[in-house]
């Protein structure tokens, strides 16, 4: 549903499934109308809905999942290639909502299983610390390594912060490339400071900056600045989840980069790496 219709059609073809017909629209007063026209009796329903911009999606998604059950679907599996609300996973200040937990409770009550790609697990180390339903966590690092091997010569994989080392090291290993990680201090939503180790020795390489989420792009822009200052070539930017809030994409283009590449977990003009096969091969058919 929403911008995941292409993924739903791809999965349908790959799994030899049936694409359900449904009508989802807003009444003039912005309330939701929903009707599922296909028969779901005894069938497993796979709902594809990436959860970027989640607040406007969650209520229609709730209606859809509940309706699937009311129409006697045997199971409802949610495929959310991008899973939102993973970052506020503790109370930083008294009185704050720990939205990671609340959102996880909501989704756990809506569906029987969740499949997602590279969720931003930070202080929580596994999905079971948040979600009470089975969760399949997939990783885009293999797809990113293949993209790098196929398209970029002499790459140097760069992670913007120590947290990114987990996937940057895997990507580098599979692509047979060297890697390094920088140090990041986030001072506010739009204020990110990056400090770099000695990177000048890699002047002959093509820097490939890899991160899980590109949201405001401040992290990537700060990293690109260091790459330029060190005299390295313009970098290729690779992100798993192309959030690109506001003008972030245009601002990142202006930072002088060789290319901006993302996985299609969120539909965006920069999508060049397809995740449909990865998901299809991990769907458990009952
Ligand atoms: C942070 O821990 C993540 O891995 C990303 O580095 C971060 O979400 C990127 O955010 P932004 O694009 O707003 O700098």
Short mmCIF file of C-alpha atoms and ligand atoms in Angstrom, two decimals:
data_model
loop_
_atom_site.label_atom_id
_atom_site.label_comp_id
_atom_site.label_asym_id
_atom_site.label_seq_id
_atom_site.Cartn_x
_atom_site.Cartn_y
_atom_site.Cartn_z
CA UNK A 1 0.00 0.00 0.00
CA UNK A 2 0.97 3.66 -0.36
CA UNK A 3 4.37 3.89 -2.09
CA UNK A 4 5.07 0.13 -1.72
CA UNK A 5 2.72 -0.94 -4.54
CA UNK A 6 5.66 -1.63 -6.88
CA UNK A 7 7.24 -3.91 -4.26
CA UNK A 8 3.90 -5.71 -3.77
CA UNK A 9 3.66 -6.38 -7.52
CA UNK A 10 7.29 -7.60 -7.67
CA UNK A 11 6.77 -9.96 -4.71
CA UNK A 12 3.55 -11.22 -6.22
CA UNK A 13 5.39 -12.18 -9.42
CA UNK A 14 8.34 -13.73 -7.58
CA UNK A 15 6.16 -15.75 -5.19
CA UNK A 16 3.53 -16.62 -7.75
CA UNK A 17 0.91 -14.99 -5.53
CA UNK A 18 -2.28 -13.08 -6.10
CA UNK A 19 -2.38 -9.29 -5.94
CA UNK A 20 -5.37 -8.34 -3.75
CA UNK A 21 -7.71 -5.67 -5.07
CA UNK A 22 -8.58 -2.98 -2.58
CA UNK A 23 -9.82 0.60 -2.48
CA UNK A 24 -8.24 3.00 -0.03
CA UNK A 25 -9.22 6.64 -0.19
CA UNK A 26 -9.99 9.66 1.93
CA UNK A 27 -13.46 11.06 2.46
CA UNK A 28 -13.69 14.85 2.05
CA UNK A 29 -13.32 15.17 5.83
CA UNK A 30 -10.02 13.17 5.59
CA UNK A 31 -11.40 10.06 7.24
CA UNK A 32 -10.35 6.79 5.57
CA UNK A 33 -12.52 4.58 3.36
CA UNK A 34 -11.25 1.03 2.84
CA UNK A 35 -12.67 -1.94 1.00
CA UNK A 36 -10.90 -5.18 0.09
CA UNK A 37 -12.51 -6.60 -3.03
CA UNK A 38 -10.55 -9.90 -3.24
CA UNK A 39 -11.45 -13.00 -1.22
CA UNK A 40 -8.97 -13.54 1.63
CA UNK A 41 -10.66 -16.63 3.09
CA UNK A 42 -7.94 -18.92 4.53
CA UNK A 43 -5.16 -17.08 2.70
CA UNK A 44 -1.91 -15.69 4.01
CA UNK A 45 -1.87 -11.92 3.45
CA UNK A 46 1.42 -10.18 2.85
CA UNK A 47 1.04 -6.44 3.32
CA UNK A 48 3.87 -4.38 1.82
CA UNK A 49 4.08 -0.95 3.41
CA UNK A 50 7.34 0.87 3.98
CA UNK A 51 6.95 2.95 7.12
CA UNK A 52 8.64 6.20 6.20
CA UNK A 53 6.32 9.12 7.05
CA UNK A 54 4.61 6.69 9.40
CA UNK A 55 2.06 8.90 11.12
CA UNK A 56 -0.13 9.27 8.03
CA UNK A 57 0.19 5.56 7.18
CA UNK A 58 -0.34 3.84 10.49
CA UNK A 59 -4.11 4.30 10.87
CA UNK A 60 -4.99 3.11 7.32
CA UNK A 61 -2.52 0.24 7.85
CA UNK A 62 -4.28 -0.66 11.10
CA UNK A 63 -7.65 -0.73 9.31
CA UNK A 64 -6.22 -2.86 6.49
CA UNK A 65 -4.60 -5.44 8.79
CA UNK A 66 -7.71 -5.70 10.98
CA UNK A 67 -9.90 -6.05 7.89
CA UNK A 68 -7.67 -8.86 6.55
CA UNK A 69 -8.33 -10.76 9.79
CA UNK A 70 -12.06 -10.00 9.70
CA UNK A 71 -12.14 -11.40 6.16
CA UNK A 72 -10.62 -14.63 7.53
CA UNK A 73 -7.04 -14.35 6.31
CA UNK A 74 -5.04 -17.14 7.94
CA UNK A 75 -2.10 -14.87 8.76
CA UNK A 76 -1.07 -11.27 8.17
CA UNK A 77 2.61 -10.60 7.50
CA UNK A 78 3.79 -7.00 7.30
CA UNK A 79 6.72 -6.20 5.06
CA UNK A 80 8.04 -2.83 6.13
CA UNK A 81 11.38 -2.48 4.30
CA UNK A 82 11.93 0.72 6.28
CA UNK A 83 10.80 0.51 9.88
CA UNK A 84 10.26 3.85 11.57
CA UNK A 85 10.32 4.89 15.21
CA UNK A 86 13.51 3.02 16.03
CA UNK A 87 15.52 5.96 17.29
CA UNK A 88 13.70 7.20 20.41
CA UNK A 89 14.41 3.98 22.27
CA UNK A 90 14.99 5.50 25.72
CA UNK A 91 13.85 8.55 27.67
CA UNK A 92 16.52 11.19 27.15
CA UNK A 93 14.57 13.68 29.29
CA UNK A 94 11.86 13.14 31.90
CA UNK A 95 8.35 12.97 30.44
CA UNK A 96 9.40 11.87 26.93
CA UNK A 97 7.50 9.12 25.12
CA UNK A 98 9.66 6.11 24.28
CA UNK A 99 8.07 5.88 20.85
CA UNK A 100 10.12 2.82 19.78
CA UNK A 101 8.32 0.76 22.41
CA UNK A 102 4.87 2.26 21.84
CA UNK A 103 5.09 1.86 18.06
CA UNK A 104 6.32 -1.73 18.48
CA UNK A 105 3.38 -2.53 20.77
CA UNK A 106 0.97 -1.12 18.19
CA UNK A 107 2.42 -3.11 15.25
CA UNK A 108 2.70 -6.27 17.35
CA UNK A 109 -1.05 -6.12 17.95
CA UNK A 110 -1.80 -5.51 14.26
CA UNK A 111 0.08 -8.30 12.45
CA UNK A 112 1.37 -11.84 13.01
CA UNK A 113 4.87 -11.33 11.65
CA UNK A 114 7.11 -8.48 10.57
CA UNK A 115 9.83 -8.50 7.91
CA UNK A 116 12.14 -5.52 7.70
CA UNK A 117 15.54 -4.46 6.41
CA UNK A 118 18.33 -3.01 8.53
CA UNK A 119 16.16 -1.57 11.31
CA UNK A 120 18.04 1.07 13.27
CA UNK A 121 18.78 -1.02 16.35
CA UNK A 122 20.93 1.12 18.57
CA UNK A 123 20.57 0.76 22.31
CA UNK A 124 18.24 -2.22 21.84
CA UNK A 125 20.18 -5.13 20.40
CA UNK A 126 17.39 -7.25 19.00
CA UNK A 127 13.86 -6.77 17.72
CA UNK A 128 12.52 -9.09 20.44
CA UNK A 129 13.40 -6.41 23.00
CA UNK A 130 10.72 -4.24 21.35
CA UNK A 131 8.39 -6.51 19.35
CA UNK A 132 6.32 -9.38 20.75
CA UNK A 133 5.73 -10.97 17.30
CA UNK A 134 8.26 -12.90 15.19
CA UNK A 135 10.45 -10.48 13.23
CA UNK A 136 12.68 -11.34 10.30
CA UNK A 137 15.51 -8.85 9.98
CA UNK A 138 17.23 -8.75 6.60
CA UNK A 139 20.41 -6.91 5.69
CA UNK A 140 21.17 -4.96 2.55
CA UNK A 141 24.96 -5.22 2.97
CA UNK A 142 25.26 -8.10 0.45
CA UNK A 143 23.33 -6.15 -2.19
CA UNK A 144 25.43 -3.05 -1.53
CA UNK A 145 28.69 -5.03 -1.84
CA UNK A 146 27.54 -6.46 -5.16
CA UNK A 147 26.61 -2.99 -6.42
CA UNK A 148 30.04 -1.66 -5.41
CA UNK A 149 31.89 -4.60 -7.03
CA UNK A 150 29.90 -4.17 -10.25
CA UNK A 151 30.02 -0.37 -10.56
CA UNK A 152 32.92 1.19 -8.63
CA UNK A 153 36.62 0.63 -9.26
CA UNK A 154 39.16 0.73 -6.44
CA UNK A 155 36.63 1.60 -3.72
CA UNK A 156 37.41 2.74 -0.17
CA UNK A 157 34.38 2.13 2.04
CA UNK A 158 33.81 4.92 4.58
CA UNK A 159 31.39 4.89 7.53
CA UNK A 160 30.44 8.26 9.06
CA UNK A 161 30.49 7.05 12.66
CA UNK A 162 31.58 4.16 14.86
CA UNK A 163 27.99 2.86 14.86
CA UNK A 164 28.17 2.32 11.10
CA UNK A 165 31.15 -0.03 11.48
CA UNK A 166 28.80 -3.04 11.80
CA UNK A 167 27.60 -2.81 8.18
CA UNK A 168 30.55 -0.91 6.67
CA UNK A 169 32.95 -3.71 7.69
CA UNK A 170 30.65 -6.35 6.14
CA UNK A 171 30.22 -4.38 2.93
CA UNK A 172 33.99 -3.85 2.67
CA UNK A 173 34.76 -7.51 3.38
CA UNK A 174 32.36 -8.78 0.70
CA UNK A 175 33.50 -6.16 -1.83
CA UNK A 176 37.16 -6.95 -1.03
CA UNK A 177 37.83 -3.28 -0.26
CA UNK A 178 39.53 -1.38 2.59
CA UNK A 179 37.32 0.56 5.01
CA UNK A 180 37.49 3.17 7.72
CA UNK A 181 35.01 4.82 10.04
CA UNK A 182 34.92 8.44 11.15
CA UNK A 183 33.75 9.96 14.43
CA UNK A 184 30.41 11.78 14.60
CA UNK A 185 28.94 14.05 17.26
CA UNK A 186 25.29 15.00 16.67
CA UNK A 187 24.60 18.33 18.40
CA UNK A 188 21.03 18.73 17.14
CA UNK A 189 18.65 17.61 14.36
CA UNK A 190 20.48 19.75 11.79
CA UNK A 191 23.91 20.04 13.46
CA UNK A 192 26.40 17.20 12.98
CA UNK A 193 30.16 17.37 13.53
CA UNK A 194 32.38 14.77 11.84
CA UNK A 195 36.04 14.21 12.60
CA UNK A 196 38.28 12.10 10.38
CA UNK A 197 41.25 9.84 10.94
CA UNK A 198 44.19 9.92 8.52
CA UNK A 199 42.59 9.29 5.14
CA UNK A 200 44.97 11.06 2.74
CA UNK A 201 46.78 7.76 1.95
CA UNK A 202 43.70 6.66 -0.02
CA UNK A 203 44.00 9.32 -2.74
CA UNK A 204 43.91 6.72 -5.53
CA UNK A 205 40.65 5.20 -4.27
CA UNK A 206 37.02 6.11 -4.91
CA UNK A 207 35.51 6.85 -1.50
CA UNK A 208 32.14 5.14 -1.01
CA UNK A 209 30.24 6.52 1.97
CA UNK A 210 27.83 3.94 3.37
CA UNK A 211 25.17 4.53 6.03
CA UNK A 212 21.84 2.96 6.95
CA UNK A 213 19.62 6.07 6.94
CA UNK A 214 19.99 9.33 5.04
CA UNK A 215 17.50 11.69 6.66
CA UNK A 216 18.58 15.34 6.88
CA UNK A 217 21.81 14.26 5.06
CA UNK A 218 23.84 16.31 7.59
CA UNK A 219 25.86 13.19 8.44
CA UNK A 220 26.71 12.53 4.79
CA UNK A 221 27.39 16.21 3.99
CA UNK A 222 29.78 16.47 6.98
CA UNK A 223 31.55 13.32 5.84
CA UNK A 224 31.80 14.54 2.23
CA UNK A 225 33.43 17.76 3.50
CA UNK A 226 36.20 15.73 5.18
CA UNK A 227 36.70 13.64 2.08
CA UNK A 228 37.20 16.85 0.02
CA UNK A 229 39.51 18.40 2.63
CA UNK A 230 41.68 15.26 2.58
CA UNK A 231 42.07 15.66 -1.19
CA UNK A 232 40.22 12.43 -2.07
CA UNK A 233 38.06 12.00 -5.17
CA UNK A 234 34.37 13.02 -5.01
CA UNK A 235 32.66 10.17 -3.15
CA UNK A 236 29.83 7.85 -4.11
CA UNK A 237 27.10 8.00 -1.45
CA UNK A 238 25.22 4.79 -0.64
CA UNK A 239 22.33 4.68 1.83
CA UNK A 240 19.98 1.83 2.64
CA UNK A 241 16.97 4.01 3.52
CA UNK A 242 16.38 7.15 1.42
CA UNK A 243 14.38 9.31 3.82
CA UNK A 244 15.76 12.62 2.47
CA UNK A 245 13.76 14.98 4.66
CA UNK A 246 12.94 18.39 3.12
CA UNK A 247 15.66 19.50 0.67
CA UNK A 248 18.23 16.99 1.94
CA UNK A 249 18.67 15.28 -1.45
CA UNK A 250 19.35 18.55 -3.32
CA UNK A 251 21.72 19.71 -0.56
CA UNK A 252 23.66 16.45 -0.74
CA UNK A 253 23.94 16.77 -4.55
CA UNK A 254 25.38 20.25 -4.08
CA UNK A 255 28.06 18.87 -1.74
CA UNK A 256 29.86 17.60 -4.90
CA UNK A 257 29.46 13.86 -4.97
CA UNK A 258 30.10 11.40 -7.78
CA UNK A 259 26.75 9.63 -7.33
CA UNK A 260 23.97 9.06 -4.80
CA UNK A 261 22.72 5.49 -4.64
CA UNK A 262 20.04 3.99 -2.38
CA UNK A 263 18.22 0.72 -1.91
CA UNK A 264 14.53 0.87 -2.81
CA UNK A 265 13.30 0.27 0.75
CA UNK A 266 11.75 3.73 0.32
CA UNK A 267 10.71 4.85 -3.12
CA UNK A 268 13.07 7.68 -4.26
CA UNK A 269 14.74 8.97 -7.41
CA UNK A 270 18.13 7.72 -6.08
CA UNK A 271 16.98 4.04 -5.89
CA UNK A 272 19.43 1.82 -7.78
CA UNK A 273 19.55 -1.32 -5.62
CA UNK A 274 16.45 -3.52 -5.57
CA UNK A 275 15.51 -5.33 -2.36
CA UNK A 276 12.58 -7.34 -3.78
CA UNK A 277 14.57 -10.56 -4.35
CA UNK A 278 16.07 -10.41 -0.87
CA UNK A 279 12.59 -10.16 0.66
CA UNK A 280 10.98 -12.76 -1.61
CA UNK A 281 13.64 -15.33 -0.78
CA UNK A 282 13.03 -14.82 2.95
CA UNK A 283 9.25 -15.08 3.01
CA UNK A 284 8.22 -18.22 4.83
CA UNK A 285 5.32 -19.74 2.92
CA UNK A 286 2.98 -21.85 5.05
C1 LIG B 1 22.48 7.44 12.89
O1 LIG B 1 22.81 6.85 13.87
C2 LIG B 1 22.23 6.82 11.55
O2 LIG B 1 23.03 5.69 11.33
C3 LIG B 1 22.42 7.83 10.45
O3 LIG B 1 23.80 8.22 10.44
C4 LIG B 1 21.57 9.02 10.68
O4 LIG B 1 20.25 8.62 10.88
C5 LIG B 1 21.63 9.96 9.49
O5 LIG B 1 20.83 11.06 9.78
P1 LIG B 1 20.98 12.42 9.00
O6 LIG B 1 20.87 12.14 7.53
O7 LIG B 1 19.82 13.24 9.52
O8 LIG B 1 22.30 13.03 9.37
#
